Short mmCIF file of C-alpha atoms and ligand atoms in Angstrom, two decimals:
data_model
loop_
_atom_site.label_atom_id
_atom_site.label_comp_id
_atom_site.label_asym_id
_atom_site.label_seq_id
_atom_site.Cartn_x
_atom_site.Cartn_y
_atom_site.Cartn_z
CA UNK A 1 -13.42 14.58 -5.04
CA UNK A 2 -13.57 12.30 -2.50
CA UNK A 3 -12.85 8.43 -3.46
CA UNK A 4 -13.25 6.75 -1.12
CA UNK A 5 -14.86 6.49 2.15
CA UNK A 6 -15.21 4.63 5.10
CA UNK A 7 -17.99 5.39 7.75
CA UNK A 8 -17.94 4.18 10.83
CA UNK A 9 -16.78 1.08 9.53
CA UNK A 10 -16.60 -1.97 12.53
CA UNK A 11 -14.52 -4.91 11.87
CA UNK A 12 -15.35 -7.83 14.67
CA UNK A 13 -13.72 -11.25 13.90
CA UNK A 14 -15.45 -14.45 14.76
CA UNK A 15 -13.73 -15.02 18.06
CA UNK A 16 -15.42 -11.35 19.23
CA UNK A 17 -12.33 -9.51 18.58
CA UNK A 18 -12.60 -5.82 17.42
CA UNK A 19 -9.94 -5.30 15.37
CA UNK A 20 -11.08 -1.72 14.11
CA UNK A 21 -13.80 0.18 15.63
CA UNK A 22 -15.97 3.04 13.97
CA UNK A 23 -13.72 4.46 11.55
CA UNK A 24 -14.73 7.55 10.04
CA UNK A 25 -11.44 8.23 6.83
CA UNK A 26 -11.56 9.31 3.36
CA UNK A 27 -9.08 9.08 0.77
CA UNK A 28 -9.54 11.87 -1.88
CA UNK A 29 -8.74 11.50 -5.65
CA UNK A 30 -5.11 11.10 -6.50
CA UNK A 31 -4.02 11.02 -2.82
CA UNK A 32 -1.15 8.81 -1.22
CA UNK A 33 -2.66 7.81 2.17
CA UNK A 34 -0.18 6.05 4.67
CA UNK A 35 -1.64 3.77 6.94
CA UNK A 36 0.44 3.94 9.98
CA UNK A 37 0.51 2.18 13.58
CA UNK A 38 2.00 -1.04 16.05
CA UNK A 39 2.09 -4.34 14.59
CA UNK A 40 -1.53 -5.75 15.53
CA UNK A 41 -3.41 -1.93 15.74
CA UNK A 42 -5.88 -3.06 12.59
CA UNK A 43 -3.78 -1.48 9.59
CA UNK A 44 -4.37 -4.58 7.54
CA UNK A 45 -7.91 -5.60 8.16
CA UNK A 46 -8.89 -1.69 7.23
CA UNK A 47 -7.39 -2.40 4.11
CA UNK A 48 -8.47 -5.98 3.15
CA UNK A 49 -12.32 -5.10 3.88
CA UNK A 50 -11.78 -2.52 1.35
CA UNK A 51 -10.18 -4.84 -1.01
CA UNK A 52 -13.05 -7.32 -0.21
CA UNK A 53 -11.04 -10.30 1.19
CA UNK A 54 -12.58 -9.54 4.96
CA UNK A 55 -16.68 -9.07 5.46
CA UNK A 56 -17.81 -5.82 7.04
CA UNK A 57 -18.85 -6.23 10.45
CA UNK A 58 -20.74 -2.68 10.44
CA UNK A 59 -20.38 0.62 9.07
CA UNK A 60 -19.91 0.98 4.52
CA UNK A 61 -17.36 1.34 2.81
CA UNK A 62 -17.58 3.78 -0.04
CA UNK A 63 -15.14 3.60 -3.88
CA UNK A 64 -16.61 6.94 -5.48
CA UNK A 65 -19.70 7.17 -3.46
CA UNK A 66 -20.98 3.57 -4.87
CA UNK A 67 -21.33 1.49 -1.38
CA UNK A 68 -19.24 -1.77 -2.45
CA UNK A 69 -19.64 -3.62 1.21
CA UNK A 70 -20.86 -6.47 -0.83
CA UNK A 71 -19.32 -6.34 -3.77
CA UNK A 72 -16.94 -8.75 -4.94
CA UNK A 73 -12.98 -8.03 -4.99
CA UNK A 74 -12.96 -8.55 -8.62
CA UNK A 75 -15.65 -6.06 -9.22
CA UNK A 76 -14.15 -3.26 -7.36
CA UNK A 77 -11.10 -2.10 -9.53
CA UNK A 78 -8.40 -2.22 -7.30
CA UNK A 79 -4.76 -3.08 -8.12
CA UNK A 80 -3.04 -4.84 -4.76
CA UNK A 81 0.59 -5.33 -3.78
CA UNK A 82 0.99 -7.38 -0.90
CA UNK A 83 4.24 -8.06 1.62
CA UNK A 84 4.55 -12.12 -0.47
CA UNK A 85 4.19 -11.21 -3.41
CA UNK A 86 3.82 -14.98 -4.60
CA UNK A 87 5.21 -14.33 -8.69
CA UNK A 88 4.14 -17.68 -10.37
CA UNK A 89 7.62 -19.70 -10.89
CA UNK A 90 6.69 -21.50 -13.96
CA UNK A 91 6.05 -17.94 -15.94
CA UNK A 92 8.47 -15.54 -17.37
CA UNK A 93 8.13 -12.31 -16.18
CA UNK A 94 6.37 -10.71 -19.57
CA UNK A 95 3.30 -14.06 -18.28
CA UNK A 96 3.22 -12.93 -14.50
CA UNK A 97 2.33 -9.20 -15.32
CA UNK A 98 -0.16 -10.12 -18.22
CA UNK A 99 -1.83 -13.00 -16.10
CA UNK A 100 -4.64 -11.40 -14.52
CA UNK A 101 -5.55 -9.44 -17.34
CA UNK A 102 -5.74 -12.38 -19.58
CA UNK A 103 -7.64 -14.10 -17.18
CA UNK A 104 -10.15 -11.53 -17.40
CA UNK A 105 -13.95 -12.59 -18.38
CA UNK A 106 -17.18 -10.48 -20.12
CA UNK A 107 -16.93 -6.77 -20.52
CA UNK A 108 -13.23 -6.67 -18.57
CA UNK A 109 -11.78 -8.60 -21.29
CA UNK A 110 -9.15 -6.77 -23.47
CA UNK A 111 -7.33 -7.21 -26.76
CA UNK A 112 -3.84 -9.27 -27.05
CA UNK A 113 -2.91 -6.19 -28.16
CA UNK A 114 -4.04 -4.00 -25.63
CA UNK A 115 -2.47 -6.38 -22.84
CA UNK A 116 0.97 -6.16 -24.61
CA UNK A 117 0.62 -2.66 -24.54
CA UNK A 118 0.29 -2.32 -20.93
CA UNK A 119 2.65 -5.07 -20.37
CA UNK A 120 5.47 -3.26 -22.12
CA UNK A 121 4.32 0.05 -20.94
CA UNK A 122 4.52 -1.02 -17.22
CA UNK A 123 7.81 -2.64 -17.72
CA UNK A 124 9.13 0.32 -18.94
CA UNK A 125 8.29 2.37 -15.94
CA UNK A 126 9.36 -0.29 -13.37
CA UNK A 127 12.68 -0.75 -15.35
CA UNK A 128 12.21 -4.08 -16.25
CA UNK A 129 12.16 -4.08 -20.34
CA UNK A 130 15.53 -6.46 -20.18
CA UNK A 131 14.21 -9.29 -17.92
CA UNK A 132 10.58 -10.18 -19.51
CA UNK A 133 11.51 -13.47 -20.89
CA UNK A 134 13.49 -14.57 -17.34
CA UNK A 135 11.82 -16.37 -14.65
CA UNK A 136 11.72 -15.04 -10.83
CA UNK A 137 14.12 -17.06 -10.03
CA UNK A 138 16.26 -15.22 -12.01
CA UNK A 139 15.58 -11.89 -10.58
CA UNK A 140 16.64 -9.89 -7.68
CA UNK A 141 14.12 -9.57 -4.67
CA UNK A 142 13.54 -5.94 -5.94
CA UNK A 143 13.20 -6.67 -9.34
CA UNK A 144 10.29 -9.59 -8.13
CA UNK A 145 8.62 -7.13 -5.91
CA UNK A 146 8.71 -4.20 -8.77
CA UNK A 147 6.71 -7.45 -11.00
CA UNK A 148 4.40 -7.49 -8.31
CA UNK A 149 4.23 -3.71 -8.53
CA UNK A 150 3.61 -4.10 -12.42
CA UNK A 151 0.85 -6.81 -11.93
CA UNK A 152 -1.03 -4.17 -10.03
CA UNK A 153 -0.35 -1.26 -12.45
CA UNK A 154 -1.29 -3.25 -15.56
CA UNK A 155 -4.82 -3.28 -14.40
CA UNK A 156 -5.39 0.34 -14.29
CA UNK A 157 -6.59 0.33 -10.80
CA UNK A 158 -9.08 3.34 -9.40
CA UNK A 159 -7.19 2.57 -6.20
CA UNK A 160 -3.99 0.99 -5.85
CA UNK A 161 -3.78 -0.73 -2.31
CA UNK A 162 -0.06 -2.02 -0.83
CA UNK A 163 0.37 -3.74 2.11
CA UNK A 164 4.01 -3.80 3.91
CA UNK A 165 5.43 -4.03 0.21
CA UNK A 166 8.78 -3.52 0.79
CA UNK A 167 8.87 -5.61 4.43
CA UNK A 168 11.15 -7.99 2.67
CA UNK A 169 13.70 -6.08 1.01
CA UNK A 170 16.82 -5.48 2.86
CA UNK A 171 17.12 -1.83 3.85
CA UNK A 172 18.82 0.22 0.89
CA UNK A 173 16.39 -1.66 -1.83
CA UNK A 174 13.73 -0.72 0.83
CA UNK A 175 14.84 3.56 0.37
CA UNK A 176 15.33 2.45 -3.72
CA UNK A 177 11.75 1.51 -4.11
CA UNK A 178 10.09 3.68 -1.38
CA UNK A 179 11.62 6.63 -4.20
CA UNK A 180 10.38 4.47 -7.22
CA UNK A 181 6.71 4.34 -5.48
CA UNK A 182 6.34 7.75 -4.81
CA UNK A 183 7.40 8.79 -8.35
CA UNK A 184 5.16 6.37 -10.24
CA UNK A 185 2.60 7.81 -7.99
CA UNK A 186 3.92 11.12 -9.04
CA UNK A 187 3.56 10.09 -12.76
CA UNK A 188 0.09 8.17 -12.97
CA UNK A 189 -1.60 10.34 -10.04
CA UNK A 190 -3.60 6.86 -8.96
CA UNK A 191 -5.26 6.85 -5.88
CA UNK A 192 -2.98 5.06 -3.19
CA UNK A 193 -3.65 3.09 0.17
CA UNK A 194 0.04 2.17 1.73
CA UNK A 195 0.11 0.05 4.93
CA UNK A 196 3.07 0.29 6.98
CA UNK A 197 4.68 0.41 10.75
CA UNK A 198 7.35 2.61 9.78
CA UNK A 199 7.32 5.93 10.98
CA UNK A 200 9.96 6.99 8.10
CA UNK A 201 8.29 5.12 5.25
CA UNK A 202 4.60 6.45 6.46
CA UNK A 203 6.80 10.20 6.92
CA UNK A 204 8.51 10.28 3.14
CA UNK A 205 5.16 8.83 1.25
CA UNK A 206 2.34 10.07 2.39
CA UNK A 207 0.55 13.00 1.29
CA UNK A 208 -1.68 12.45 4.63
CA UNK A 209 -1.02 9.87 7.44
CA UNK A 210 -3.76 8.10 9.04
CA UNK A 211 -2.25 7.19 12.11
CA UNK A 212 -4.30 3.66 14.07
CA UNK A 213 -3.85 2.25 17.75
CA UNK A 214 -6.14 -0.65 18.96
CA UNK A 215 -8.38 -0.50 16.06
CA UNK A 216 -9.28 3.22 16.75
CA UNK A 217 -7.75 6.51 14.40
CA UNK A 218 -5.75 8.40 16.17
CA UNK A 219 -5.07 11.14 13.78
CA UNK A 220 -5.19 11.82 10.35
CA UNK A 221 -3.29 14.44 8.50
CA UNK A 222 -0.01 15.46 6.69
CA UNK A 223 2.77 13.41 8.14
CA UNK A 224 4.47 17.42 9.19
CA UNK A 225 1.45 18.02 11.01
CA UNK A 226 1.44 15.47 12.96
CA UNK A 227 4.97 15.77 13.94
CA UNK A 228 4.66 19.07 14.84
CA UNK A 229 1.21 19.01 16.56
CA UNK A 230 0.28 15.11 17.49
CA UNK A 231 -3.32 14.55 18.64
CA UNK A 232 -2.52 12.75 21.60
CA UNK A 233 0.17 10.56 24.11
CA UNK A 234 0.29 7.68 21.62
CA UNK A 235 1.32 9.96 18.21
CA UNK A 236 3.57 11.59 20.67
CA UNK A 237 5.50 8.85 21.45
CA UNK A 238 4.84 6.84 18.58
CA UNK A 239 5.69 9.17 15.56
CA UNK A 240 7.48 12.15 17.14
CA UNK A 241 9.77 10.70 19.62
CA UNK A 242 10.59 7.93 17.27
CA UNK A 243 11.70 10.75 14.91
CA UNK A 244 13.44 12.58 17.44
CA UNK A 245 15.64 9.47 18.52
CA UNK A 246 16.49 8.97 15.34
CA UNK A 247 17.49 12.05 14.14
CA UNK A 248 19.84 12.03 17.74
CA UNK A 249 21.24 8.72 16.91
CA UNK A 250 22.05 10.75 13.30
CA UNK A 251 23.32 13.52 14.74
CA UNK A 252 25.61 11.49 17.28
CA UNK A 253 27.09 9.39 14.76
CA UNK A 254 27.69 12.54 12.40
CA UNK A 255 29.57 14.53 15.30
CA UNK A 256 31.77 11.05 16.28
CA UNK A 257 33.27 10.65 12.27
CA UNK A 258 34.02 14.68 12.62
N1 ATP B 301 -8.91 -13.81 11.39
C1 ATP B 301 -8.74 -13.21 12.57
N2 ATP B 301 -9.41 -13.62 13.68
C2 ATP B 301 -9.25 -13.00 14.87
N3 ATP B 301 -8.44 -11.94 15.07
C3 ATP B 301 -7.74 -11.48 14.01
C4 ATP B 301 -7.85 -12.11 12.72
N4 ATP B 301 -7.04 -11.42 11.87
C5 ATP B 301 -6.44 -10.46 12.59
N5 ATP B 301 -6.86 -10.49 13.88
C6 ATP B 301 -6.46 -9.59 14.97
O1 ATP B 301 -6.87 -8.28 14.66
C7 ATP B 301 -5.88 -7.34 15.04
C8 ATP B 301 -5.49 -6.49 13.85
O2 ATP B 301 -4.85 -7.33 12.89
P1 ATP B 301 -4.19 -6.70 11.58
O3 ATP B 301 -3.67 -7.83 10.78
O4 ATP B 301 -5.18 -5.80 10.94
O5 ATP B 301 -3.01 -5.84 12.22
P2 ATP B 301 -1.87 -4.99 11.49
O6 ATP B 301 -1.97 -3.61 11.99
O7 ATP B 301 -1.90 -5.21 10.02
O8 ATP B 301 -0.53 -5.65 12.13
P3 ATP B 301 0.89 -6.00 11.45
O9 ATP B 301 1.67 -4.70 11.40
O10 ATP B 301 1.51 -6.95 12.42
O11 ATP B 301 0.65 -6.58 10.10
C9 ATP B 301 -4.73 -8.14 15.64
O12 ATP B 301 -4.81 -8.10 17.03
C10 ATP B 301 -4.95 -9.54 15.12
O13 ATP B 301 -4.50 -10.49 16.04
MG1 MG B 302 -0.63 -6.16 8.66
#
């Protein structure tokens, strides 16, 4: 089952610029699609009009075949990480990841219970049962960004959309929680949209890569695939010979310690 869907989706900002141009992708049930490309090739606005904080220029945008162009974010059940993850200070830890659900209005609305539930649940998962009734400040840039993971989860997203999460982390918290992702996707099977510009990241998450340059898809398919047979030039250079240098770089530094 497909879930969701963009076709021939436009995005023109109000200054004329086309920041993604007729994009045809869908993301199946369950998936882990990596979105992959150069700082500025239109990863992020591909993801925020799905998310509903950026209007549809042209082309719809599909969340199990129900159009949603103009639906609001709220409405749209989608969890979201982002690269600030902006925890509020004031709150312990146990308030930050039962925020938005208590906030919630009408039919949404859940049970104390219920929201202590998923609370505890999440903090189980994200190992963070011990530091509920801290503050951030109090917590480890890792342990934040696994709250801001946790504020996501607790909603039971259809589609759980990250942008650059780990950008901040220094680079062995960055491997830690690249793991911890993929095994809580793994565990809960949610749908999952992951923005990055790193070839490794995009290479150990994704089940398929959707690989963008200048607003336009280059290729999408499993991250092997594209290694081994790249579309065109840019995946070529971009993705494989990235690889390849760094594998030599590896491989040098291996044979100098011998
Ligand atoms: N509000 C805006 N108005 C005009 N142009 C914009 C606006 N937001 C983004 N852009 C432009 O659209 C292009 C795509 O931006 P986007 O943020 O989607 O890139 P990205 O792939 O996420 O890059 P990065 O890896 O640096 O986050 C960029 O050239 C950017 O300058
Ligand atoms: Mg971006």
């Amino acid at each position: 089952m497909v879930q969701v869907e963009y076709k021939n989706v436009t995005k023109t900002y109000e200054d004329g610029f086309e920041a993604v141009k007729e994009l045809n992708l869908d993301i199946k049930d369950g998936e882990f699609l990596v979105l992959l490309g150069p700082s500025g090739c239109g990863k992020s606005t591909t993801l925020r009009m799905l998310a509903g904080l950026e209007e549809v220029t042209d082309g719809d945008i599909l969340i199990d075949g129900l159009k949603v162009n103009h639906l609001p974010s709220g409405a749209r059940g989608l969890g979201m990480v982002f690269q600030s993850y902006a925890l509020y200070p004031h709150m312990t830890i146990s308030d930050n990841l039962s925020f938005g659900l208590r906030m919630s209005k009408g039919e949404e609305k859940l049970s104390t219970e219920e929201i202590n539930k998923r609370v505890i649940e999440a903090a189980e998962m994200l190992d963070l049962s011990d530091h509920l009734d801290k503050k951030p400040k109090e917590l480890s840039g890792g342990q934040r960004q696994r709250v801001a993971l946790g504020r996501a989860l607790v909603r039971q997203p259809k589609v759980l959309l990250m942008d650059e999460p780990l950008s901040n982390l220094d680079a062995e918290l960055r491997h830690q929680m690249r793991n911890e992702i993929r095994r809580l996707h793994d565990e809960l099977g949610t749908t999952t949209i992951y923005v990055t510009h790193d070839q490794i990241e995009a290479m150990t998450l994704a089940d398929r890569v959707a690989i963008l340059d200048k607003g336009i898809l280059q290729q999408h398919t499993s991250p092997l695939d594209a290694y081994n047979n790249p579309a065109n030039e840019f995946v070529r250079t971009f993705l494989c010979r990235h690889i390849d240098d760094l594998v030599e770089t590896a491989n040098n530094l291996f044979n100098d310690t011998k």
